[in-house]
Structure formats: structure tokens, C-alpha cells
CSV table of C-alpha atoms and ligand atoms in Angstrom, one decimal:
chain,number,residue,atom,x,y,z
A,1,UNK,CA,128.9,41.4,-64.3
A,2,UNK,CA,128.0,44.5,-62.2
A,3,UNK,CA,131.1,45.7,-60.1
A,4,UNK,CA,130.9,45.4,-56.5
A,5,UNK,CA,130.2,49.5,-56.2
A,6,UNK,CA,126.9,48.8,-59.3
A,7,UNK,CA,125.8,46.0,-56.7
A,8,UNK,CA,125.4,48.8,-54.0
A,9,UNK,CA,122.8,50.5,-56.1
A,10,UNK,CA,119.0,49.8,-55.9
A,11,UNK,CA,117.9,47.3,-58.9
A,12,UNK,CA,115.2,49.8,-59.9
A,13,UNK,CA,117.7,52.8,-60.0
A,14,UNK,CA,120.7,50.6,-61.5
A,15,UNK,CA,118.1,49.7,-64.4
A,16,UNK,CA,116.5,53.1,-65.0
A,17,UNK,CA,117.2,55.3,-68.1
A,18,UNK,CA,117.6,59.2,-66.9
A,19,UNK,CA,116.1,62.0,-68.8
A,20,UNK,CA,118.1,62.7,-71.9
A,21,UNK,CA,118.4,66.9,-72.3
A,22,UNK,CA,118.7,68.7,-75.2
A,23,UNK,CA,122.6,70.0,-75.9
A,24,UNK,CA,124.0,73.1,-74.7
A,25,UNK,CA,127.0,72.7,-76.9
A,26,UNK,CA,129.3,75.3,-76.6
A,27,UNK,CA,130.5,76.2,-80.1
A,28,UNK,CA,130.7,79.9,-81.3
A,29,UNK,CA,127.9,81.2,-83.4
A,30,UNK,CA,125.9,78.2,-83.4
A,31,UNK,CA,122.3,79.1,-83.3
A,32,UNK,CA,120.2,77.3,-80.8
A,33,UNK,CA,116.9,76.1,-81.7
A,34,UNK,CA,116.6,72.7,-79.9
A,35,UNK,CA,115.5,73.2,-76.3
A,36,UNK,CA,112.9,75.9,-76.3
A,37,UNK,CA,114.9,78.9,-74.6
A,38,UNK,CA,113.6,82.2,-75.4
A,39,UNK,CA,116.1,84.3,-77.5
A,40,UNK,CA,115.4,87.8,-76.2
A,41,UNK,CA,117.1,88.1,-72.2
A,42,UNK,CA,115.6,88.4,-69.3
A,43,UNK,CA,114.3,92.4,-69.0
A,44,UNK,CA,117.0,95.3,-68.3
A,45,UNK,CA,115.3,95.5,-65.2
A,46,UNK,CA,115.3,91.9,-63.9
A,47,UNK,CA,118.7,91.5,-65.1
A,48,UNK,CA,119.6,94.4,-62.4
A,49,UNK,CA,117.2,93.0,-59.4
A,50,UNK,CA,119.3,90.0,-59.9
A,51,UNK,CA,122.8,91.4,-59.7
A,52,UNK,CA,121.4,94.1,-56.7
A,53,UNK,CA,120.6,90.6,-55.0
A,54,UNK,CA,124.4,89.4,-55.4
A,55,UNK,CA,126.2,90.7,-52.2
A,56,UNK,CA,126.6,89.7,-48.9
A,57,UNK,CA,123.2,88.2,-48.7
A,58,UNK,CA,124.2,85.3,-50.6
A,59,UNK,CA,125.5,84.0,-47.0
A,60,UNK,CA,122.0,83.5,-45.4
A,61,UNK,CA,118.7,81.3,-46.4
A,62,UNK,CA,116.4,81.9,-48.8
A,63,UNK,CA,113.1,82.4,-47.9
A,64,UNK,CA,111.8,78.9,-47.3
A,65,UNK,CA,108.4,79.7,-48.6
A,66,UNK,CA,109.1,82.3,-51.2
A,67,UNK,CA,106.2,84.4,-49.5
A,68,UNK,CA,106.9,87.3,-51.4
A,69,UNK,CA,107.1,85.4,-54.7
A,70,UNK,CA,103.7,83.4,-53.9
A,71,UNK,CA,101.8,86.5,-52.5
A,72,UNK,CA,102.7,88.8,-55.8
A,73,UNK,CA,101.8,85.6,-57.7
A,74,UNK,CA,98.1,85.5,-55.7
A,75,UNK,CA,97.0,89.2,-56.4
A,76,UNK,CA,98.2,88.1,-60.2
A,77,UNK,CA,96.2,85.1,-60.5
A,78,UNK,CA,93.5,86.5,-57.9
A,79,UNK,CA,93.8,83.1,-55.5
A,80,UNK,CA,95.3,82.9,-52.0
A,81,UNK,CA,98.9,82.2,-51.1
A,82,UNK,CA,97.8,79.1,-50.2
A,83,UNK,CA,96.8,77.9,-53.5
A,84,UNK,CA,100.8,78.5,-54.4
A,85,UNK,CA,103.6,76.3,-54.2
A,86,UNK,CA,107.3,77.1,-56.1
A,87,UNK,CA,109.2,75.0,-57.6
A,88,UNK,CA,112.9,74.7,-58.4
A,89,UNK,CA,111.9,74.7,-61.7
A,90,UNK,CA,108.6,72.9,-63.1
A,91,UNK,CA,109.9,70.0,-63.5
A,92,UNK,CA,110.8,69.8,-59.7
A,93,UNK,CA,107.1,70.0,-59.0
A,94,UNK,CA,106.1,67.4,-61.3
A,95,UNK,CA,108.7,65.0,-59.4
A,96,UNK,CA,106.7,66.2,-56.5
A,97,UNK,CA,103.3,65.4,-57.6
A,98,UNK,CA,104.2,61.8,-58.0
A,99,UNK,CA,105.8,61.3,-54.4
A,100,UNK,CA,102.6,63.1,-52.8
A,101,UNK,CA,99.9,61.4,-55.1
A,102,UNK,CA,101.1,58.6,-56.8
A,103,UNK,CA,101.8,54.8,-55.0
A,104,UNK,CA,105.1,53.0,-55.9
A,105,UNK,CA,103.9,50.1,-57.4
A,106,UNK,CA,103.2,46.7,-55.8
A,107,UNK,CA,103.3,43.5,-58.3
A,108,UNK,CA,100.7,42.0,-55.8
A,109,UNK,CA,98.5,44.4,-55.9
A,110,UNK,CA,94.3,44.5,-58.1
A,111,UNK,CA,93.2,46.6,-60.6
A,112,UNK,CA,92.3,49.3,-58.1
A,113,UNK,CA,95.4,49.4,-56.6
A,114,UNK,CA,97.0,49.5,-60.2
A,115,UNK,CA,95.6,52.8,-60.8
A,116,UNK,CA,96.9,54.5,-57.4
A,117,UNK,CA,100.3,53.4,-58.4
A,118,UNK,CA,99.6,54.8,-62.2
A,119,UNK,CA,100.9,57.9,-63.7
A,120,UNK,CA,98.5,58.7,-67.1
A,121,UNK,CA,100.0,61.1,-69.9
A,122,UNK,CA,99.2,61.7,-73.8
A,123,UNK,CA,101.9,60.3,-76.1
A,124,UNK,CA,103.8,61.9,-77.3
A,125,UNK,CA,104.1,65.0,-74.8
A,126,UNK,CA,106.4,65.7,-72.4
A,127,UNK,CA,109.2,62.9,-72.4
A,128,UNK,CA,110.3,63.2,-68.8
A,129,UNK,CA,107.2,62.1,-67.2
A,130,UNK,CA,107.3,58.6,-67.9
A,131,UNK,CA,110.9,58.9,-66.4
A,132,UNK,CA,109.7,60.5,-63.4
A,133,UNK,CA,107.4,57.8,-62.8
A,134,UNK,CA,109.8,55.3,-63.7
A,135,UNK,CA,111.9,56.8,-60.5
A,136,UNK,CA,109.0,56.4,-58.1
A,137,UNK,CA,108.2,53.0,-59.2
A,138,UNK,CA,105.1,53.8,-60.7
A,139,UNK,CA,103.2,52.5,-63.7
A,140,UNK,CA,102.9,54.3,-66.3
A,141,UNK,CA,100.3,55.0,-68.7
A,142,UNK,CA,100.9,56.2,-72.2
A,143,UNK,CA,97.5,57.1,-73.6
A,144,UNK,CA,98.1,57.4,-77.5
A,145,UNK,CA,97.4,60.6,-79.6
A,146,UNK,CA,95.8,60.3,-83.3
A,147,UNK,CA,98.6,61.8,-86.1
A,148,UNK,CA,97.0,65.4,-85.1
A,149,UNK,CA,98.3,65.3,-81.9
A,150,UNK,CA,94.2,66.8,-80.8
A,151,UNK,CA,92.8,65.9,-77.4
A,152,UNK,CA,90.6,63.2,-76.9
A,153,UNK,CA,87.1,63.9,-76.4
A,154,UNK,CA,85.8,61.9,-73.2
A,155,UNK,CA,83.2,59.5,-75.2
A,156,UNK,CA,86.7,58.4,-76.8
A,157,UNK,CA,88.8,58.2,-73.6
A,158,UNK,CA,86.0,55.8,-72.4
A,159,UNK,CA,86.4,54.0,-75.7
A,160,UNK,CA,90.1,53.6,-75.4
A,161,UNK,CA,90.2,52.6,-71.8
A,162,UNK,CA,91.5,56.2,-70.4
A,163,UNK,CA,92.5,55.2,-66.7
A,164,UNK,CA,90.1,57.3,-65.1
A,165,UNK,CA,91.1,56.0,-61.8
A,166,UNK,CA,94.5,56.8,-62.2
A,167,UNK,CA,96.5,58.8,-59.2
A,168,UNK,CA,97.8,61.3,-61.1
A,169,UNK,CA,97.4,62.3,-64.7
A,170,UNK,CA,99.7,64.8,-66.4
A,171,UNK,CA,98.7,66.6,-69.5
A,172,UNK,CA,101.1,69.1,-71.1
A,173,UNK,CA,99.1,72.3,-72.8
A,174,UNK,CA,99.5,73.3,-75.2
A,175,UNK,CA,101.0,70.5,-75.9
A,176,UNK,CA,104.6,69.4,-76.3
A,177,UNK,CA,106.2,68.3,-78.9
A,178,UNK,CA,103.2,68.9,-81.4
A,179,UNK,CA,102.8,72.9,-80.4
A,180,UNK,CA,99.4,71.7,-79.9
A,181,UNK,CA,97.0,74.1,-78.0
A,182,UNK,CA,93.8,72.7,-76.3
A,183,UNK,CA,90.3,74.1,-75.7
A,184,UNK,CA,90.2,75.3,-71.8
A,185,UNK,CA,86.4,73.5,-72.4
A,186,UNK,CA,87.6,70.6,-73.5
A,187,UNK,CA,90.7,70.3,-70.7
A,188,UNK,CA,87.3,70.8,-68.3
A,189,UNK,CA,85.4,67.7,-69.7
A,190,UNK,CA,88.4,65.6,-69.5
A,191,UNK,CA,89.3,66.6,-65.4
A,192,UNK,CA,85.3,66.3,-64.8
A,193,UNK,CA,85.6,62.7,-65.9
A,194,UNK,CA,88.4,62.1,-64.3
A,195,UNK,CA,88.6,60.7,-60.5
A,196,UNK,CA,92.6,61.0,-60.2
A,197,UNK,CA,94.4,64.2,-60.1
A,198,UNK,CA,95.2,65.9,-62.8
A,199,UNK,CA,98.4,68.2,-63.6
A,200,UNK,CA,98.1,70.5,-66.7
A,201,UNK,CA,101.6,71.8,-67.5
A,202,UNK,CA,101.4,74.8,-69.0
A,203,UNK,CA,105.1,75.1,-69.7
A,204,UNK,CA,104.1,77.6,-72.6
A,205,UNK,CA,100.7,78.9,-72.2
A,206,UNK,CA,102.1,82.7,-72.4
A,207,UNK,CA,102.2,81.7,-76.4
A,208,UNK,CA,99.1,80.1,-76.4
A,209,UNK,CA,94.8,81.5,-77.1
A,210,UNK,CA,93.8,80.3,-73.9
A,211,UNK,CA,95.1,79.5,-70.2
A,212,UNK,CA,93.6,76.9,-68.0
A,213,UNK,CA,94.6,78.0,-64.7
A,214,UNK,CA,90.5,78.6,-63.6
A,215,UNK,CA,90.9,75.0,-63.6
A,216,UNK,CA,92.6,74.4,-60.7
A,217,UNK,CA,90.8,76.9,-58.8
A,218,UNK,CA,87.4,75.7,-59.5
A,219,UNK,CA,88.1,71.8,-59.2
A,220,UNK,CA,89.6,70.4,-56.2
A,221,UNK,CA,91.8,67.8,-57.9
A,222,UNK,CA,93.2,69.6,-60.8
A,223,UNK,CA,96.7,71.9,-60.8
A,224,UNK,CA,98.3,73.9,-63.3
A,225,UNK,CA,102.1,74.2,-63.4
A,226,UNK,CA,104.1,77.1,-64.7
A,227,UNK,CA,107.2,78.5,-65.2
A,228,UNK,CA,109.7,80.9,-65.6
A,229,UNK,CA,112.0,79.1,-67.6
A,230,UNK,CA,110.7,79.0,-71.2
A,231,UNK,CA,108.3,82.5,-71.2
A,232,UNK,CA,110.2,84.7,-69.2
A,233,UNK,CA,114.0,83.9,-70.2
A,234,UNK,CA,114.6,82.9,-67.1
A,235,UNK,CA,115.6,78.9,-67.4
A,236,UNK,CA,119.1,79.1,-65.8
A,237,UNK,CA,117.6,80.1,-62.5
A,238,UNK,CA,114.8,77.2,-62.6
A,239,UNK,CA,111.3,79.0,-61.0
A,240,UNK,CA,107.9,76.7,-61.6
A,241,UNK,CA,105.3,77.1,-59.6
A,242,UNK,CA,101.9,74.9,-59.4
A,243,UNK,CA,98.2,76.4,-58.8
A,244,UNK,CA,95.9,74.6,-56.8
A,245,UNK,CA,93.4,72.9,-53.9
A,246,UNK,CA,95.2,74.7,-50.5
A,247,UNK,CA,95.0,70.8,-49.4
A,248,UNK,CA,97.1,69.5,-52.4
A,249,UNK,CA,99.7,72.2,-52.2
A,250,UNK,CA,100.1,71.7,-48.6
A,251,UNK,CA,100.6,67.8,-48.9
A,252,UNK,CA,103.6,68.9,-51.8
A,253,UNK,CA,105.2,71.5,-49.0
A,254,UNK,CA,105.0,68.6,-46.8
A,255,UNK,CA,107.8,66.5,-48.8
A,256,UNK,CA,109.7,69.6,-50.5
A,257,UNK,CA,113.3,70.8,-49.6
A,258,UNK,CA,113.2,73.5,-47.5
A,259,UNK,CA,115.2,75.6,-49.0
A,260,UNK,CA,114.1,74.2,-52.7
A,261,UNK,CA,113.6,78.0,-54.5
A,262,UNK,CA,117.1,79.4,-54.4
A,263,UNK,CA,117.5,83.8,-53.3
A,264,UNK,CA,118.5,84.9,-56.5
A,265,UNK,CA,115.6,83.2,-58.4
A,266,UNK,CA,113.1,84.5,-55.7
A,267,UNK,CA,114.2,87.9,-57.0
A,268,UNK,CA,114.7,87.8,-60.7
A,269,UNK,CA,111.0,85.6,-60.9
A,270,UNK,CA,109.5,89.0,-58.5
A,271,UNK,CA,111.4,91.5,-60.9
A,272,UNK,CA,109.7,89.5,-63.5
A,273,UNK,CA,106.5,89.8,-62.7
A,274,UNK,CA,106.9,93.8,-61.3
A,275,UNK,CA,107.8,94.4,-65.3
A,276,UNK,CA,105.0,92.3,-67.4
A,277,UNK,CA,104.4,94.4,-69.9
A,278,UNK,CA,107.6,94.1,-71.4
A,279,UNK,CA,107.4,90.3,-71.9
A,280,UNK,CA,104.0,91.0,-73.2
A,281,UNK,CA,105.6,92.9,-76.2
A,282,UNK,CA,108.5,89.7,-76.5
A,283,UNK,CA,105.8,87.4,-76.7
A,284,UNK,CA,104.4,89.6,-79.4
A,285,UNK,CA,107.1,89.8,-81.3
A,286,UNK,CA,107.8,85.7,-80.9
A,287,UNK,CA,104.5,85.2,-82.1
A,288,UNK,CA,104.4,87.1,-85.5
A,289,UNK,CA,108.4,85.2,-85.9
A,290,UNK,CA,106.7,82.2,-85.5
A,291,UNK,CA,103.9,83.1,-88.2
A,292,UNK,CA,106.3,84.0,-90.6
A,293,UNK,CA,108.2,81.0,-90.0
A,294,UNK,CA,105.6,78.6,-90.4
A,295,UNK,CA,104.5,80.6,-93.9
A,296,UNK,CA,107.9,80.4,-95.2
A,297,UNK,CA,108.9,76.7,-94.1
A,298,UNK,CA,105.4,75.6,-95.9
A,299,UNK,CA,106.4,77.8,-98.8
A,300,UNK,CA,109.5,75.5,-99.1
A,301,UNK,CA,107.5,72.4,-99.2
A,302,UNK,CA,107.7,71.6,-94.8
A,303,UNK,CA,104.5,70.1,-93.5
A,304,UNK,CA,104.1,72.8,-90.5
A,305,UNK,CA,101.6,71.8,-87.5
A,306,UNK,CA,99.7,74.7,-86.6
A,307,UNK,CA,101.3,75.8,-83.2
A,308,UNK,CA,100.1,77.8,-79.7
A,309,UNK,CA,103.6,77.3,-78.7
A,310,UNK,CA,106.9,79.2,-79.3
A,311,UNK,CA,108.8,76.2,-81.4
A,312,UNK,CA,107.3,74.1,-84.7
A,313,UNK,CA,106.7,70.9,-85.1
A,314,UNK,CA,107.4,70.5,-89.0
A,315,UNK,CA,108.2,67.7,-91.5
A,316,UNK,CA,110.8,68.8,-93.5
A,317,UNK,CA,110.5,67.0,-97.5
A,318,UNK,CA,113.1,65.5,-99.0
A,319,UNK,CA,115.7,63.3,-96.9
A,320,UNK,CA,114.5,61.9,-93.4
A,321,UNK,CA,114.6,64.3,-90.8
A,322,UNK,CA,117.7,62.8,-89.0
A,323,UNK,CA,119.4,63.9,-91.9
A,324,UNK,CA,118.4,67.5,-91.5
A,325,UNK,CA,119.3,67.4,-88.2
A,326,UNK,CA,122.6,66.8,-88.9
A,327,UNK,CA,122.7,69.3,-91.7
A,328,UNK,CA,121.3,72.0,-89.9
A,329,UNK,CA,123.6,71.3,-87.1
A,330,UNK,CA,126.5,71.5,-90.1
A,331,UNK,CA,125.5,74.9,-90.3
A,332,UNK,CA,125.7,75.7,-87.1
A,333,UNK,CA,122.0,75.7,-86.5
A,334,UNK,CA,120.9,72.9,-83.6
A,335,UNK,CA,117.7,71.8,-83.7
A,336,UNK,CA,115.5,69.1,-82.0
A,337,UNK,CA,114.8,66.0,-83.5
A,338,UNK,CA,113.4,62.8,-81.5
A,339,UNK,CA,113.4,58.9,-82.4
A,340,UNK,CA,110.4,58.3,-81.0
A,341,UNK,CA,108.4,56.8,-84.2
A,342,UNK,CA,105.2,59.5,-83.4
A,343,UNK,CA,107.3,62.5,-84.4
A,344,UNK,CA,110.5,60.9,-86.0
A,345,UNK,CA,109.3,61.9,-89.3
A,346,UNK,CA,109.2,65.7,-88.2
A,347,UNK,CA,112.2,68.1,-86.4
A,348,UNK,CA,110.7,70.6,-83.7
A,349,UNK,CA,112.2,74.1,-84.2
A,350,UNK,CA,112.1,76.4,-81.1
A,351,UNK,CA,110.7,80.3,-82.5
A,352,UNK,CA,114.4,82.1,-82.4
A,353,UNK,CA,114.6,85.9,-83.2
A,354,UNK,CA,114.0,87.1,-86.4
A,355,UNK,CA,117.7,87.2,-87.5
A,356,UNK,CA,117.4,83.4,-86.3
A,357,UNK,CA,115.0,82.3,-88.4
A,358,UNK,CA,116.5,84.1,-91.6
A,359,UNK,CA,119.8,82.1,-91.1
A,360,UNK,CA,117.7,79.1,-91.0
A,361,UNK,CA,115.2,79.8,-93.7
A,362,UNK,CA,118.7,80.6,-95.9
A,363,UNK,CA,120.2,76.9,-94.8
A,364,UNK,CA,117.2,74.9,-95.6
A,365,UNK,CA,116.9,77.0,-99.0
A,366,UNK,CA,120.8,75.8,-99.5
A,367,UNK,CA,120.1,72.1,-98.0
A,368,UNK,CA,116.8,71.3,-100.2
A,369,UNK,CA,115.9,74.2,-102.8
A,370,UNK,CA,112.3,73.6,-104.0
A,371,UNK,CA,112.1,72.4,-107.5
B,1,PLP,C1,110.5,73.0,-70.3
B,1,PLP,C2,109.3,72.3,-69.8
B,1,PLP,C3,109.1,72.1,-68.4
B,1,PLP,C4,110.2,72.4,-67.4
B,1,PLP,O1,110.3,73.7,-67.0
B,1,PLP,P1,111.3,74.1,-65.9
B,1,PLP,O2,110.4,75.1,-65.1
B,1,PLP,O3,112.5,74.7,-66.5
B,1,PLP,O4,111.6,72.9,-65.0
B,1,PLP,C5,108.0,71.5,-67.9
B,1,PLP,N1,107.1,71.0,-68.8
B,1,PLP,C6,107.2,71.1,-70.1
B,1,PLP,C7,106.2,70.6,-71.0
B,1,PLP,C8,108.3,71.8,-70.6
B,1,PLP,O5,108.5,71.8,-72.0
């Protein structure tokens, strides 16, 4: 019986399930591996933009449109200010995209009308979308990947019954959880056949061959979101910003919190992006970690999907890979592992630093020594 306060609570929210996180447990000298976070910190010099930008400041308004933020980020990506929208993080833009583009759905509604209210995404990829949508009323879509995790081609999409109608389609690349990268060509087939807009997150493109973002700027229904967060070491101040049609990104200023980019993130994402080279030389350094990594795990017997990402997807041998999980986690090295049946059979291990994945190489050597 739902108390008299539960009863107060809209059915759809009171029967929603919210995004689940991956921990930030707080125990000393665990070594985190489970959410993707960079290892290296933010660079010497955006860690001192960001304190110069603690004083008495911290009394007024941010800039409401992050100008200086979105015109540095139009000379990067050679587009206009008005192709630019920031986020509080990514995943605030997403939220976004659905309320702009995307009907709450109506159980009396046709076919046609199905689709507006219809949010499309590969499975498995990015597990908070189908929650977003769940919070906008929406349908969702789940459009299954084969056991390689590749994209679709579009004769196949047609095959399958690809909704390609629906109001907004998100596709994460490279892709999430697999590490998965995908073909800017092939991304370009699949938003030519596609009526509905299309969102391609690239959440970790800075680790990837090849970057999308001409996309959006060529083709009036397609964005690209990115993000400070995972790239750039800079996830505790939540900066995402989406690329697009001037008359897309205006509809998502429309509905967004004025003040939705807070001061101290407007500065450390500019400092960022005034010191590139040095996160050039991180991402570097991440990559050849991963390389060795995925030699080394495969040397021990772990089927290692190749990856344009800065974690692993990799199915460990021996006992299930809830097991590992937990001893890894006994340890005191955290890593992801998810239920969902797609990937149950694999753990994804974010690219620490190179003292990271020595302590882990050691503990799977000590959990499951290769005969
Ligand atoms: C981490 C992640 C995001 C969210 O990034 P924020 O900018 O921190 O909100 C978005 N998409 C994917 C696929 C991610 O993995």
C-alpha cells in the first residue's frame, strides 16, 4: 500500500527506475577502474584558472550563455557560436534533446505518431538513455547489436525494422560499453537514411581514429555531444556541450536553465581548451596503457574487444565475471561489471595509469594464474 506522501507522486515517476551510477566508494587505496574517469588531473594550468576563479565572484551569475566558452569552442571546431549549446554535463543535454524533439507518448495514438514519441538507441550502449526516455514518457527503442557490438549497415537496419521515423535517435561512438569505434562513413549512411534526429555522443572520441563532428555541420538533423568529463579530467565540474543545426540548438536554449553551466566550470572547460596540447600527450600516453593492457590481459587467457575508447571490454576465463568483480574489488581494485545478459559474460575495465594497470595485471595473475 503506497503511503499517503507515494500517492502524491506522479504514477509514471513513482514507477520509474533512476539511473544506477557506478560507485565512488571512498576506501583508501582502492583503485578505481569502474566509471571511466581519467587518472591523470586536470592540467597544472587549469587547476589554477579554476582556483583564480574562487573569490568574491562566486556571489554573482554565471554567464547564461557561456559565450566565452562557446565562441573559443567555434574557432576550435571552425562553426558559429550558434551551432553551440553547453551543457551541465552531457548527459544534461541528452535530457534535453528528448524534451525538445521527442513526444511523451500517447496510448491512443498510430504508427506515425508512435515514432515522434520514440527514442531509438543500439543495445547495449549507453544505459541512461532508455531511462531518460522513460522520464519523458517516451517509447523506447532498443535496436539490438550482433556479439561484435559493429554498426549496422542500412540494407540491415531496413531488414530489422530500424525506426527510421523515430524523433530522436541516440547513438554512442565509439561505442559504450563495447569500446567500439565506428566508421565516420558509415555513421553518414545511417543519419542519411534516417528522417528523425540523430544524437551521436561522442563521450570518448579524443581516444578514438576518427570524430564525427562534420556530421552535424553538414546535415541539418544530426548533433554531436561532447564532453569534458571523461577526456579532459574534468567530470566533477560536469561541461558537455552539443554541435549542431543553429535551429536545433536554439529550440534546446529555449527549455534550458538559465543559469545551467556553473562559473567555475565555464573557466576550468576555457583553461582547458587554452592548454590542448597537454591533454594531447595524456591521451597518448592512455592509449599506449591501453595497448599494453589489452596485450597482457589476452596473454593471460581474457577475450579483449579491440577498443577506440579509454576502458576494455574483456571476458575474463575462468569463474563468471561477477565473480571477478568481487575479487578484484577484494583487492581493492573496482571495476565495472553489468547484468545486462549482452555483456554479463565480460567486466569493462576503464585505461588507469600505468602503475594502475600493473596492480591489476598482478591481481588477476594471483586470482586465475594461466596453466
Ligand atoms: C560519461 C558519458 C556521458 C556523460 O558525460 P557527462 O558530460 O559527464 O554528463 C555521456 N555519454 C556517454 C556514452 C558517457 O559514457
Amino acid at each position: 500500500m503506497a503511503s499517503r506522501a507515494a500517492s502524491l507522486v506522479r504514477p509514471l515517476v513513482r514507477n520509474l527506475h533512476g539511473y544506477t551510477p557506478g560507485e565512488q566508494p571512498r576506501v583508501k587505496g582502492l583503485i578505481k577502474l569502474n566509471t571511466n574517469e581519467n587518472p591523470y588531473p586536470p592540467s597544472p594550468k587549469v587547476l589554477a584558472a579554476t582556483r583564480a576563479a574562487v573569490d568574491g565572484r562566486l556571489r554573482l551569475y554565471p554567464n547564461p550563455t557561456a559565450d566565452a566558452l562557446r565562441t573559443r569552442l567555434a574557432r576550435l571546431h571552425r562553426c558559429a557560436v550558434e551551432n553551440l549549446i553547453i551543457g551541465n554535463g552531457s548527459d544534461e543535454l541528452l535530457a534535453l534533446a528528448i524534451r525538445a524533439f521527442v513526444e511523451p507518448a500517447d496510448s491512443t495514438a498510430g504508427r506515425r505518431d508512435r515514432s515522434r514519441a520514440t527514442v531509438q538507441y543500439f543495445w547495449p550502449s549507453y544505459s541512461l538513455y532508455p531511462v531518460l526516455a522513460g522520464i519523458h514518457g517516451a517509447h523506447t527503442a532498443p535496436f539490438a547489436l550482433g556479439p561484435d557490438f559493429a554498426l549496422p549497415n542500412v540494407r540491415e537496419l531496413r531488414r530489422r525494422r530500424w525506426d527510421f521515423h523515430a524523433a530522436l535517435t541516440l547513438v554512442t561512438t565509439p561505442n559504450a560499453p563495447s569500446g567500439r569505434g565506428y566508421a565516420t562513413s558509415d555513421l553518414d549512411a545511417l543519419c542519411r537514411a534516417t528522417r528523425g534526429v540523430v544524437l551521436l555522443d561522442e563521450a570518448y572520441v579524443d581516444f578514438a581514429r576518427e570524430n564525427a563532428l562534420g556530421l552535424a555541420l553538414r546535415h541539418p538533423h544530426v548533433l554531436v555531444s561532447r564532453t569534458f568529463s571523461k577526456a579532459y579530467s574534468l567530470c566533477a565540474q560536469r561541461v558537455g556541450y552539443l554541435v549542431g543545426h543553429p535551429d536545433l540548438i536554439a529550440a534546446l536554449h529555449t527549455i534550458r536553465d538559465s543559469y545551467n553551466v556553473n562559473g567555475l566550470g565555464q573557466a576550468a572547460a576555457l583553461a582547458t581548451l587554452a592548454d590542448l596540447p597537454h591533454y594531447r600527450r595524456n591521451f597518448r600516453r592512455l592509449l599506449a596503457t591501453r595497448e599494453r593492457l589489452r596485450r597482457e590481459l589476452t596473454g593471460l587467457g581474457w577475450g579483449v574487444l579491440p577498443s577506440e575508447t579509454n576502458f576494455l571490454l574483456a571476458r575474463p576465463p575462468g569463474p563468471p565475471a561477477e565473480q571477478w568483480l568481487e575479487r578484484l574489488r577484494a583487492s581493492k581494485i573496482l571495476v565495472r561489471w553489468f547484468r545486462s545478459p549482452e555483456v554479463s559474460a565480460y567486466l569493462r575495465i576503464t585505461v588507469g595509469t600505468d602503475a594502475e594497470a600493473d596492480a591489476l595485471l598482478k591481481a588477476v595473475r594471483k586470482i586465475h594464474p594461466l596453466a
